[in-house]
Tab-separated table of C-alpha atoms in Angstrom:
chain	number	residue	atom	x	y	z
P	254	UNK	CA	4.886	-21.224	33.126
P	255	UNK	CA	2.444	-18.132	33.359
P	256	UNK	CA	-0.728	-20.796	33.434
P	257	UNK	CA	0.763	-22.106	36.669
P	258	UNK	CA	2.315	-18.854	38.274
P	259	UNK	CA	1.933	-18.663	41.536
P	260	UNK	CA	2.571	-15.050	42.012
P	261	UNK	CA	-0.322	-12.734	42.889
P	262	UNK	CA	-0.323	-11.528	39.238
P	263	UNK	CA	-3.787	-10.281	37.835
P	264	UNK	CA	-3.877	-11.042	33.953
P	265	UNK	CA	-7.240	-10.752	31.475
P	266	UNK	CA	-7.403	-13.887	30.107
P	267	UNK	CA	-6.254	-12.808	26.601
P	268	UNK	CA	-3.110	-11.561	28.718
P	269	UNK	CA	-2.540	-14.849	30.454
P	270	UNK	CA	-3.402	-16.608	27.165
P	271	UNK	CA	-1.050	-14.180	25.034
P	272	UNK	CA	2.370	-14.752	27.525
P	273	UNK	CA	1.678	-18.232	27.545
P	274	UNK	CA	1.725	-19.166	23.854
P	275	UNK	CA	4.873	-15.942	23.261
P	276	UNK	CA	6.721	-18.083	26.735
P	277	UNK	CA	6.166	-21.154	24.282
P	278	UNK	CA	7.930	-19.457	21.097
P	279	UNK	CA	10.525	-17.982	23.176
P	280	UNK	CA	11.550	-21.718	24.466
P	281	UNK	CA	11.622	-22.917	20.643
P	282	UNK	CA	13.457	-20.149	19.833
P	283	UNK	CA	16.013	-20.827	22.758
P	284	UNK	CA	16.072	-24.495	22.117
P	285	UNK	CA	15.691	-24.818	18.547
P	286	UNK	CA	16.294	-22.559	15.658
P	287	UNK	CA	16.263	-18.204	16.708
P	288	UNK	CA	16.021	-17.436	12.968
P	289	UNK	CA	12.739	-19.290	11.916
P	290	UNK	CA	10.706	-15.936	11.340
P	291	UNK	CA	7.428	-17.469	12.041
P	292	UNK	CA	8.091	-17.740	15.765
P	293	UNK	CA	9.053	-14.108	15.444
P	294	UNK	CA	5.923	-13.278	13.573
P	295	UNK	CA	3.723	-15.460	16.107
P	296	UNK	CA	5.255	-13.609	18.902
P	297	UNK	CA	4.223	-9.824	17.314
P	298	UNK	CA	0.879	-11.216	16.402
P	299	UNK	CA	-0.290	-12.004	19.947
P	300	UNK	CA	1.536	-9.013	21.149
P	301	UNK	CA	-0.846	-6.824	18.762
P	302	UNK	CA	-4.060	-8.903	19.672
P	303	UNK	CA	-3.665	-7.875	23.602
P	304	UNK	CA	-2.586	-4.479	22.805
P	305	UNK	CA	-5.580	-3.561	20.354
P	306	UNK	CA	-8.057	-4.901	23.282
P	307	UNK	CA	-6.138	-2.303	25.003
P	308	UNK	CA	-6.424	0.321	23.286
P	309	UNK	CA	-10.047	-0.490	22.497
P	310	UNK	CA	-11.215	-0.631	26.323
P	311	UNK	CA	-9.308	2.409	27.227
P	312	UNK	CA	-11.193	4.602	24.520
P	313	UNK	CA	-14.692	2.710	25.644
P	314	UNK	CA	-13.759	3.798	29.089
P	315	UNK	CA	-12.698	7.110	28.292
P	316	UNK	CA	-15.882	8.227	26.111
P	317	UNK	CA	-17.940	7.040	29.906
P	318	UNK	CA	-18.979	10.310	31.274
P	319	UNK	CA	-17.710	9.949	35.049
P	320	UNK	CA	-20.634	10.122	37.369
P	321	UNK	CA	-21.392	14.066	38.652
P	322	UNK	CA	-19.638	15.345	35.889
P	323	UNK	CA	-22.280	15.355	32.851
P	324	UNK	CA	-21.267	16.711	29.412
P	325	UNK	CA	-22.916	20.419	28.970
P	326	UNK	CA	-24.591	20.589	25.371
């Protein structure tokens, strides 16, 4: 599974966290019953929770003002 990957992948924690528990749904999904919504609904919730992290450290990264280049007021 992704906690014990051995492959010189470099996840965030919420990332590693996020494809675990979605890994997990997918297997009850394949070995149980495809149509129980919840695991579909599980699997778009933790999907959302990395992205919005995401999108949230991009924009705090993009409002830094890259050294040499200050804003002119």
């Amino acid at each position: 599974g992704v906690q014990t990957c051995a492959l010189p992948i470099y996840l965030d924690p919420d990332q590693k966290q996020a494809l675990t528990v979605i890994s997990d749904k997918i297997a009850r999904m394949l070995n149980g019953d495809p149509t129980y919504l919840d695991n579909w609904h599980d699997i778009i919730g933790y999907a959302k929770l990395v992205e919005t992290r995401m999108i949230d450290d991009q924009a705090a990264a993009a409002s830094l003002v890259a050294p040499g280049r200050a804003r002119k007021k």
